[in-house]
PDB file of C-alpha atoms and ligand atoms in Angstrom:
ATOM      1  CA  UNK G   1      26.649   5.346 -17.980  1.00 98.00           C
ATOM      2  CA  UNK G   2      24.363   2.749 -16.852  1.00 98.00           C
ATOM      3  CA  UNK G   3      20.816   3.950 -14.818  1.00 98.00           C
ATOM      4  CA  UNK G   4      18.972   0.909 -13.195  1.00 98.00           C
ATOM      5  CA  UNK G   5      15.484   2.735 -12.327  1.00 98.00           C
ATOM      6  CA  UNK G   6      12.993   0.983 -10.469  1.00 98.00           C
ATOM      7  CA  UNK G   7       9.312   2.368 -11.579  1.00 97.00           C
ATOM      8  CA  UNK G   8       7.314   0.789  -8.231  1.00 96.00           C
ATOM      9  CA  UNK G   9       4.346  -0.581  -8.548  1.00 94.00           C
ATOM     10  CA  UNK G  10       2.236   2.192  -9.886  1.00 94.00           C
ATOM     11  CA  UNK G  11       2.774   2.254 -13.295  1.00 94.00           C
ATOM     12  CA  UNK G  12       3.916   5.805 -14.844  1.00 95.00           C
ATOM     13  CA  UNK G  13       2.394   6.682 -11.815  1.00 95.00           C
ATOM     14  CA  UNK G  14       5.372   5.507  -9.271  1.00 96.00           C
ATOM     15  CA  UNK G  15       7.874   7.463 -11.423  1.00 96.00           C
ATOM     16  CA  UNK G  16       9.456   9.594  -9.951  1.00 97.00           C
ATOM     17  CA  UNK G  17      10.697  12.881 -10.657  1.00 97.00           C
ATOM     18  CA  UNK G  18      14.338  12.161 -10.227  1.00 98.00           C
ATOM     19  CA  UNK G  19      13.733   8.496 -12.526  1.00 98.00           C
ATOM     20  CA  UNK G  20      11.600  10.985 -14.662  1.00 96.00           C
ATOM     21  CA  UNK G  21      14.632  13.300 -15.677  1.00 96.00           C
ATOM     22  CA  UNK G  22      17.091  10.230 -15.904  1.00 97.00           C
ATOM     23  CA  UNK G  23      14.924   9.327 -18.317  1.00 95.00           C
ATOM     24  CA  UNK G  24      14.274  12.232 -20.441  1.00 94.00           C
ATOM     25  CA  UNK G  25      18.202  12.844 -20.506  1.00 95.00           C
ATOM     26  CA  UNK G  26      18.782   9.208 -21.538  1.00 97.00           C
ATOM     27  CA  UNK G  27      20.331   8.246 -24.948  1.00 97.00           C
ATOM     28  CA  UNK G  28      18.915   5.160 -24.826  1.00 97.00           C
ATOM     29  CA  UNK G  29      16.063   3.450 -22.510  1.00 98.00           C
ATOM     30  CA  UNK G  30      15.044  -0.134 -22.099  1.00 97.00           C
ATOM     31  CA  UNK G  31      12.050  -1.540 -20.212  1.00 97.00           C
ATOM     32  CA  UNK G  32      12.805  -4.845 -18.304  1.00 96.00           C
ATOM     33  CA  UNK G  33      10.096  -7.533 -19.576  1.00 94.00           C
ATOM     34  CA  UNK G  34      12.042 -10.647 -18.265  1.00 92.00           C
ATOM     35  CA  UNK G  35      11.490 -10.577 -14.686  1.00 92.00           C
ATOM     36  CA  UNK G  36       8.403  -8.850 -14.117  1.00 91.00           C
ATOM     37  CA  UNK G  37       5.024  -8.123 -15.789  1.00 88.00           C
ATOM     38  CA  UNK G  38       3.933  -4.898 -15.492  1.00 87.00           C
ATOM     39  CA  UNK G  39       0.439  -3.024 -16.509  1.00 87.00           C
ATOM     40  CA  UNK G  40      -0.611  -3.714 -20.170  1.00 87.00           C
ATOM     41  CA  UNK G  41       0.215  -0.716 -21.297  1.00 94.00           C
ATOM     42  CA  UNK G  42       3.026   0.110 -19.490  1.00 95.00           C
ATOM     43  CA  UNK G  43       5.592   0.515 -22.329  1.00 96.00           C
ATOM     44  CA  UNK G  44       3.212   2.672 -24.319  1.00 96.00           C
ATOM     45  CA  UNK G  45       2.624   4.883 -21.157  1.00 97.00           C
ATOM     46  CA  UNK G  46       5.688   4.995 -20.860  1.00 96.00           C
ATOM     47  CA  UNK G  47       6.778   6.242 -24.256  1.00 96.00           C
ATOM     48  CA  UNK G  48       4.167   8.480 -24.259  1.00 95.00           C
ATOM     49  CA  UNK G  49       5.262  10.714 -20.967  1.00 93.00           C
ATOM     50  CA  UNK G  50       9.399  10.005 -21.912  1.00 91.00           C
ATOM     51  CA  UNK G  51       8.533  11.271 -25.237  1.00 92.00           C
ATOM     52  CA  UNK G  52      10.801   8.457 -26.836  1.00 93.00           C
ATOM     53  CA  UNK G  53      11.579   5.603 -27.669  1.00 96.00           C
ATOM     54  CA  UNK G  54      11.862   2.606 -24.825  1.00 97.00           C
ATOM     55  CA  UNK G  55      13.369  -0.900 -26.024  1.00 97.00           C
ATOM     56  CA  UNK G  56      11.753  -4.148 -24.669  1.00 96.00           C
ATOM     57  CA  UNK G  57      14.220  -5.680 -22.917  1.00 96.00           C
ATOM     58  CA  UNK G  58      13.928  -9.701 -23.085  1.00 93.00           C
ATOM     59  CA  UNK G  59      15.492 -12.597 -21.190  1.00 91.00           C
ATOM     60  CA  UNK G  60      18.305 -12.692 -24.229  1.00 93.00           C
ATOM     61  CA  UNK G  61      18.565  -9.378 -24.349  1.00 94.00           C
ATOM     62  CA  UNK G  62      19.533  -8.484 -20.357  1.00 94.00           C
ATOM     63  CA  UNK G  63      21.312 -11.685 -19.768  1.00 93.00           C
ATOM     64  CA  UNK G  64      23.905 -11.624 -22.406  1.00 95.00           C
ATOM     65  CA  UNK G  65      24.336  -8.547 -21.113  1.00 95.00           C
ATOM     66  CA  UNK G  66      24.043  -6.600 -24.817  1.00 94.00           C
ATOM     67  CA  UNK G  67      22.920  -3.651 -23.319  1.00 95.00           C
ATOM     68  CA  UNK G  68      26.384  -2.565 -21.963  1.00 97.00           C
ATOM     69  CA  UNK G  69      27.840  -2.207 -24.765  1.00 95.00           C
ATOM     70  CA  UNK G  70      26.484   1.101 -25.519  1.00 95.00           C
ATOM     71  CA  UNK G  71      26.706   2.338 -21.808  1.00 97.00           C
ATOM     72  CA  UNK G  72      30.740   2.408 -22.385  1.00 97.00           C
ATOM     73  CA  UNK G  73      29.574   5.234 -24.749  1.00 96.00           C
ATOM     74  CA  UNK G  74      26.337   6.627 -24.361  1.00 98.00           C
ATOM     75  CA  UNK G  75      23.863   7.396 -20.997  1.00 98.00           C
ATOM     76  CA  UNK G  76      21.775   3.908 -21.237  1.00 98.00           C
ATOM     77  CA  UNK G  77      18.585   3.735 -18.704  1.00 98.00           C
ATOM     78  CA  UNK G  78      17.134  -0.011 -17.739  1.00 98.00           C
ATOM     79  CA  UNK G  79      13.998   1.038 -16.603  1.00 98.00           C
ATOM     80  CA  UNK G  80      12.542  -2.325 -13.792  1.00 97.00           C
ATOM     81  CA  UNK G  81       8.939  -2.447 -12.742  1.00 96.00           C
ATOM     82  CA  UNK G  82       9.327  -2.369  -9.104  1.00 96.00           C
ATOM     83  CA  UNK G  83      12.557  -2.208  -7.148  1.00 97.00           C
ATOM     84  CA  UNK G  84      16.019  -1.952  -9.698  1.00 96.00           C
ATOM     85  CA  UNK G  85      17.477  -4.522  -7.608  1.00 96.00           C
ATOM     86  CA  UNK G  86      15.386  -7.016  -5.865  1.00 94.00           C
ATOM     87  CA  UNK G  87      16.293  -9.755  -8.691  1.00 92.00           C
ATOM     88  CA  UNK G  88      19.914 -11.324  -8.693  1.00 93.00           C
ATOM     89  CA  UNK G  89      19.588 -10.812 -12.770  1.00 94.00           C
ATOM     90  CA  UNK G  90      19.874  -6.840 -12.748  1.00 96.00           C
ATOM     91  CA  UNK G  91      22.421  -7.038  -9.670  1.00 96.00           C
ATOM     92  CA  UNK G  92      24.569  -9.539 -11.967  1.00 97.00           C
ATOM     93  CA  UNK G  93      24.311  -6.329 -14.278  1.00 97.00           C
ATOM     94  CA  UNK G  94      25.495  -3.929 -12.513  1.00 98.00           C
ATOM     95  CA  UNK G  95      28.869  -5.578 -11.080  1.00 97.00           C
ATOM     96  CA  UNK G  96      29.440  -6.425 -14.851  1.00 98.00           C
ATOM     97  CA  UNK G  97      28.890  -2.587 -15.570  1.00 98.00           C
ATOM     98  CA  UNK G  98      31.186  -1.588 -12.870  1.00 98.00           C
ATOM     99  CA  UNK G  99      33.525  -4.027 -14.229  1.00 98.00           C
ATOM    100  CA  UNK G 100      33.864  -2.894 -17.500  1.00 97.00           C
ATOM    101  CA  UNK G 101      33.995   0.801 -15.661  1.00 98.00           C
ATOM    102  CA  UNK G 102      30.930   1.952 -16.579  1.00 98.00           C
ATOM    103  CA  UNK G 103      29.517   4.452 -14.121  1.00 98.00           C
ATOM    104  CA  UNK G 104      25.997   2.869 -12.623  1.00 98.00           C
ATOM    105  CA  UNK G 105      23.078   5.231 -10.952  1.00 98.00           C
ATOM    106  CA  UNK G 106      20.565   3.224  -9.137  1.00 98.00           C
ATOM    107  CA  UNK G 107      16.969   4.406  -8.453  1.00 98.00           C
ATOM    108  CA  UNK G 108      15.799   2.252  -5.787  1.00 97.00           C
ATOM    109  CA  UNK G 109      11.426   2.406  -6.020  1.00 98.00           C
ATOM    110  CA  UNK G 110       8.856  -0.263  -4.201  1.00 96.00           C
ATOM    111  CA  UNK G 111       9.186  -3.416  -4.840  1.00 95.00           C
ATOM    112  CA  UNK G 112       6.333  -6.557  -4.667  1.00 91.00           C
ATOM    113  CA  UNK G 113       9.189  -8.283  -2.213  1.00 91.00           C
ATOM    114  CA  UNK G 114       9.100  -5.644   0.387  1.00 88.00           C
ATOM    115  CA  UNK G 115       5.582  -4.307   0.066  1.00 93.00           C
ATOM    116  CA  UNK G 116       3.365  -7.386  -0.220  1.00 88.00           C
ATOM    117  CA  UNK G 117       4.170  -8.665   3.289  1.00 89.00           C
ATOM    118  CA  UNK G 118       2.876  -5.294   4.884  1.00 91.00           C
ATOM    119  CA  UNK G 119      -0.152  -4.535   2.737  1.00 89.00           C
ATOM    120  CA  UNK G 120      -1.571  -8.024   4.068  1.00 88.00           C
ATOM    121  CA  UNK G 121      -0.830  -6.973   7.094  1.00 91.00           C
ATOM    122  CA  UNK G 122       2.743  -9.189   8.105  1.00 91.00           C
ATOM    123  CA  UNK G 123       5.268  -7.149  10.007  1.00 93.00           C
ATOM    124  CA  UNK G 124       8.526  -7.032   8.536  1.00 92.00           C
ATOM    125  CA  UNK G 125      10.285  -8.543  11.468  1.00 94.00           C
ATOM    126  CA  UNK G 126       8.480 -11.738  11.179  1.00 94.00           C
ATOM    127  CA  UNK G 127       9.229 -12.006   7.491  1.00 94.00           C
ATOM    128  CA  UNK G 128      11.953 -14.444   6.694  1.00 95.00           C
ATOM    129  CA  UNK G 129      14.210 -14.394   3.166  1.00 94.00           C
ATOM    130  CA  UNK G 130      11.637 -14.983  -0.337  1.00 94.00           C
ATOM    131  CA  UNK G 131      11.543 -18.168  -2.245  1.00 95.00           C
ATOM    132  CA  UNK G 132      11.263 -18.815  -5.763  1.00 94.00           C
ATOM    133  CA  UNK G 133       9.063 -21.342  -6.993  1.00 96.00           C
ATOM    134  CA  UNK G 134      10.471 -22.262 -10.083  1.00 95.00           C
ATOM    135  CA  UNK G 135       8.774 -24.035 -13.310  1.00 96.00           C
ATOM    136  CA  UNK G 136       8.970 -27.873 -12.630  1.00 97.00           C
ATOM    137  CA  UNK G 137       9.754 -30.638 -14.548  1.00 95.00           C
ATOM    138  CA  UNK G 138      10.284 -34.522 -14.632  1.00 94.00           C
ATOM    139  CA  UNK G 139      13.752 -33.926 -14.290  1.00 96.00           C
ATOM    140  CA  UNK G 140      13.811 -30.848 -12.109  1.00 97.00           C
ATOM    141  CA  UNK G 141      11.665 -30.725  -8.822  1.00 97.00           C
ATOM    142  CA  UNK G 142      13.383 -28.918  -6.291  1.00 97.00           C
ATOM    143  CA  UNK G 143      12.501 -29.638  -2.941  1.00 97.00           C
ATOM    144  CA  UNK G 144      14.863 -27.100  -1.722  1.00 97.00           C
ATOM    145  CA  UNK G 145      11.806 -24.701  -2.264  1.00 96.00           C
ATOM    146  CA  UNK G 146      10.696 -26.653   1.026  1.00 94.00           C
ATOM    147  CA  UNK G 147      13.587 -26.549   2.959  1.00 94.00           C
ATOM    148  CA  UNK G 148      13.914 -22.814   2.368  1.00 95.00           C
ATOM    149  CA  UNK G 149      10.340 -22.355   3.546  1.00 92.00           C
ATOM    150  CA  UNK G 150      10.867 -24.771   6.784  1.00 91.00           C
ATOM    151  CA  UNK G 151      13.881 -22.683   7.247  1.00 94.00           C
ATOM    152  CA  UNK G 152      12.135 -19.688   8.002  1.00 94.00           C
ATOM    153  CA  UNK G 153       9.066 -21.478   9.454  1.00 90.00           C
ATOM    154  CA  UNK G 154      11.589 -23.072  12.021  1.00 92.00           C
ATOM    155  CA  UNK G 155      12.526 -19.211  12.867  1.00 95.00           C
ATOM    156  CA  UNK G 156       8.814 -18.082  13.624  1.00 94.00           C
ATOM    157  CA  UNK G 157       8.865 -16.572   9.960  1.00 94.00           C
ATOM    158  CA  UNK G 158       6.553 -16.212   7.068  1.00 92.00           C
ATOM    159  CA  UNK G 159       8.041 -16.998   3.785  1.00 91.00           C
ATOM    160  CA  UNK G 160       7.259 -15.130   0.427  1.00 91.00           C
ATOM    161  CA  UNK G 161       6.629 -17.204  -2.539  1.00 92.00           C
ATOM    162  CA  UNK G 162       8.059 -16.016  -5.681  1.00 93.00           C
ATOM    163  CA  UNK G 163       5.986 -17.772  -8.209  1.00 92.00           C
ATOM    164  CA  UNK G 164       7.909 -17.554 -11.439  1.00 93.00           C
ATOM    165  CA  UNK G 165       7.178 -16.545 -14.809  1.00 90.00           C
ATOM    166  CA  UNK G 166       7.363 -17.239 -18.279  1.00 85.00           C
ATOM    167  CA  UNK G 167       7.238 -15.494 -21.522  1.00 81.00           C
ATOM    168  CA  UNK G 168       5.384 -12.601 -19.586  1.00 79.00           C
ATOM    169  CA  UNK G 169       2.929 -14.999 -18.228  1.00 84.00           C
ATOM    170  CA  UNK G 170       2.960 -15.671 -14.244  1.00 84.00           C
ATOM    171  CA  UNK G 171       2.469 -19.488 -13.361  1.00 92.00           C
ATOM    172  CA  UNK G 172      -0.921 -20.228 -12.661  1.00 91.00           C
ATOM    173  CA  UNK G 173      -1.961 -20.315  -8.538  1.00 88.00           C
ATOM    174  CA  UNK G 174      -2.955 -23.788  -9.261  1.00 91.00           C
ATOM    175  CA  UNK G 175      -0.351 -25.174 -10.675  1.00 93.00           C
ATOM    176  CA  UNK G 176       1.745 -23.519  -7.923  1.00 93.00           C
ATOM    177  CA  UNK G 177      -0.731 -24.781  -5.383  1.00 90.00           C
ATOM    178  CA  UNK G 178      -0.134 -28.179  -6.542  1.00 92.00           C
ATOM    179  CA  UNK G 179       3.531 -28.096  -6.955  1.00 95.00           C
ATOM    180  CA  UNK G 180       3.932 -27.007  -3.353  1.00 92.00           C
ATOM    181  CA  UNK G 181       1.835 -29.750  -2.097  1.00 90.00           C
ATOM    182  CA  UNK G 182       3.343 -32.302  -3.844  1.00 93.00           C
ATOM    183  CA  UNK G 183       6.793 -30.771  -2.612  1.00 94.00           C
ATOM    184  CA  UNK G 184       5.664 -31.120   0.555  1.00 89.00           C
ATOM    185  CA  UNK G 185       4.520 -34.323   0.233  1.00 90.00           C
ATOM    186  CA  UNK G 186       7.462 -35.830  -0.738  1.00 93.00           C
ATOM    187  CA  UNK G 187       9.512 -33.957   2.009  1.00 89.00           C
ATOM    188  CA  UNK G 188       7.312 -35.481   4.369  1.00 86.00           C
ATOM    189  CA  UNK G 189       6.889 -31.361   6.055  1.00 79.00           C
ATOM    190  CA  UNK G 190       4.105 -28.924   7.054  1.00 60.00           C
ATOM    191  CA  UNK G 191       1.469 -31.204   7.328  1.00 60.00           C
ATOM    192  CA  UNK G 192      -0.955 -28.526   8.855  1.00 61.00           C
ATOM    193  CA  UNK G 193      -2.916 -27.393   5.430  1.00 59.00           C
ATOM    194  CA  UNK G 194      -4.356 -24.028   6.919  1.00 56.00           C
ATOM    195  CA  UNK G 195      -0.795 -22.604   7.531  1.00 58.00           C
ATOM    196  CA  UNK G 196       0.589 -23.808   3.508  1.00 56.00           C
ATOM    197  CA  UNK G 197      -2.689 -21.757   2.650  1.00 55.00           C
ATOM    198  CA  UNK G 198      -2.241 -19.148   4.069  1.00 54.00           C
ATOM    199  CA  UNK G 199       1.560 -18.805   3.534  1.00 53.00           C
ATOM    200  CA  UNK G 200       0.133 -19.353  -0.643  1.00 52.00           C
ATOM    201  CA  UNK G 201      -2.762 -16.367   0.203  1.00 50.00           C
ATOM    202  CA  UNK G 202      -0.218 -14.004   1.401  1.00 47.00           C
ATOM    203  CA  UNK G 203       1.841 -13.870  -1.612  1.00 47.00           C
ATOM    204  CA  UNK G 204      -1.333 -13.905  -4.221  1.00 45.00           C
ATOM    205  CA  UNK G 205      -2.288 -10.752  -2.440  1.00 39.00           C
ATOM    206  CA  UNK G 206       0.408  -9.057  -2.246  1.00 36.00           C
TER     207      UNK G 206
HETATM  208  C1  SAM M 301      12.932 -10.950  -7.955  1.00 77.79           C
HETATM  209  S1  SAM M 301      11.339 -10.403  -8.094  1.00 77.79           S
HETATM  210  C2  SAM M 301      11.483  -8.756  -8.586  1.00 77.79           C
HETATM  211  C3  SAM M 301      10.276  -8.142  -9.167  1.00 77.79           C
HETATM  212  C4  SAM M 301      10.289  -6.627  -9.304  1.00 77.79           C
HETATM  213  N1  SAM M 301      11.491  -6.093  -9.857  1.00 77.79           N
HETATM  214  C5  SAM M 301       9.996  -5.966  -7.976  1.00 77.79           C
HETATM  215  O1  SAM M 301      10.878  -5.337  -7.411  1.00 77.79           O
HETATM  216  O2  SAM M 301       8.851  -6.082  -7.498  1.00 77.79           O
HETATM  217  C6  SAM M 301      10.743 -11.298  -9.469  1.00 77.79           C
HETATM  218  C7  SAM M 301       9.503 -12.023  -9.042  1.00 77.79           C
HETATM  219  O3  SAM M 301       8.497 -11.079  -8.746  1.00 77.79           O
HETATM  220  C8  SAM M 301       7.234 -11.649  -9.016  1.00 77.79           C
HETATM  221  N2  SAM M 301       6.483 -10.764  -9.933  1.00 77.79           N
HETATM  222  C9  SAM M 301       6.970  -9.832 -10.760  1.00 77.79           C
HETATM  223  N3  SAM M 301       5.972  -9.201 -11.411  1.00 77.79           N
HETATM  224  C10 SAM M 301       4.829  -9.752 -10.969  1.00 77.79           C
HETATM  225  C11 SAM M 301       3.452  -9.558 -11.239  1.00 77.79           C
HETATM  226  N4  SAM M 301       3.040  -8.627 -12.087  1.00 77.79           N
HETATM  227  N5  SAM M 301       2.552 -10.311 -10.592  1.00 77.79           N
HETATM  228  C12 SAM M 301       2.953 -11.231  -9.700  1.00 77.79           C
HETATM  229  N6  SAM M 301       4.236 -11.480  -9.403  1.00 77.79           N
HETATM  230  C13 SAM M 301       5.146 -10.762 -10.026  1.00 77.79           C
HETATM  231  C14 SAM M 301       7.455 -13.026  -9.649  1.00 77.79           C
HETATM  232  O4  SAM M 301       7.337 -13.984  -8.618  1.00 77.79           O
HETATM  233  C15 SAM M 301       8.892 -12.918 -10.110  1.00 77.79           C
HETATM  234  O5  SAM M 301       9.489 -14.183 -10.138  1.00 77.79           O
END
C-alpha cells in the first residue's frame, strides 16, 4: 500500500486528520525533500506529532523508485509538502505503484500551484498552465520557457513561474530575473518590462 499525502502549506499545521491517521497507521513514512522545501523544521515537527520515524526522501531515493519495494509488502506513506500530485515526479510514482499492483491512497492538500495565483489576487480563470524555469547552462537554455509563457499571454493569461530548485535550495530571484530576460531577449518577445515584472512578482509572492 502506497499513501501519497499532501501536507499544504502550513506545516504540521495543514495536516489533516485523515493524512494524520494514515500516518500514525503507517509502517513506514517518507518526507519528500526533492521537489519542494518545506519549513526548517518540518521533518522534526513532523516526527514529533507522528511519534516515529519519517525517512528523507531525496532525488535518488523517489526517482529510482526504491520506495516501492516495500509498499508490495508493508503500508508505505510519501508524505509531499503541498499538493501529492502537482509534480509529474510523484504522478510517475503512482502509475508505477499501480503497475506493480500496489494499492495507492491519495490525499490531495493545497498546493503553491493553485493557491499563489489567488492569494495575489489573480482569478483562476485567467490563469494559464505553470512553467518551469529550469537551471541553465551553456549547453542548455531553453527558450521554450518563453514560448510557454507567450502561449498563455497570447490567451489573455497569466503564467506561473516555477523557479526550480536544487539540493533544497530555490534559485535565486535574480538569477531567475536574469535568465528570463535574457530568454526573452533572444526570442525577440515581451518587450513591455512592467508586464515580465509583474508576471516574476506574482510568483515570488505566492
Ligand atoms: C511541481 S511544484 C510542486 C510543489 C508542491 N508539491 C506543491 O504542491 O506546492 C514544484 C515547484 O514548486 C516550487 N516550490 C516548491 N517549494 C517551494 C518553496 N518552499 N518556495 C518556493 N517555491 C517552491 C518550485 O518552483 C518547484 O519547482
Amino acid at each position: 500500500m502506497l499513501n501519497i499525502i499532501g501536507i499544504g502549506l502550513r506545516g504540521t499545521g495543514s495536516l489533516t486528520l485523515d493524512e494524520f491517521d494514515a500516518l500514525r497507521t503507517s509502517d513506514i513514512v517518507y518526507l519528500d525533500i526533492y521537489t519542494s522545501i518545506g519549513p526548517k523544521d518540518i521533518l522534526e515537527k513532523l516526527r514529533n506529532i507522528a511519534d516515529r520515524e519519517i525517512i528523507p526522501a531525496d532525488r535518488n531515493m523517489i526517482e529510482s523508485e526504491s520506495i516501492l519495494k516495500d509498499a508490495e509488502k508493508l503500508n508505505v506513506s510519501l508524505l509531499v509538502i503541498g499538493d501529492g500530485l502537482t509534480a509529474t515526479t510523484h504522478n510517475q510514482l503512482r502509475y508505477s505503484a499501480m503497475e506493480k499492483g500496489i494499492k495507492v491512497k491519495i490525499f490531495e492538500n493545497a498546493s503553491a500551484v493553485n493557491t499563489a495565483a489567488g492569494k495575489i489576487g489573480l482569478l483562476h480563470y485567467k490563469v494559464g498552465p505553470p512553467v518551469s524555469l529550469p537551471f541553465v547552462s551553456s549547453n542548455f537554455f531553453p527558450l521554450s520557457v518563453i514560448d510557454k509563457v507567450k502561449r498563455n499571454y497570447d490567451s489573455g493569461l497569466h503564467t506561473p513561474i516555477l523557479i526550480d530548485l536544487k539540493d533544497g535550495q530555490n534559485m535565486p530571484f535574480a538569477s531567475a530575473w536574469n535568465i528570463i530576460m535574457e530568454m526573452q531577449k533572444r526570442k525577440g518577445v515581451c518587450n513591455n518590462r512592467r508586464k515580465c515584472m509583474r508576471c516574476l512578482e506574482a510568483f515570488i509572492s505566492g
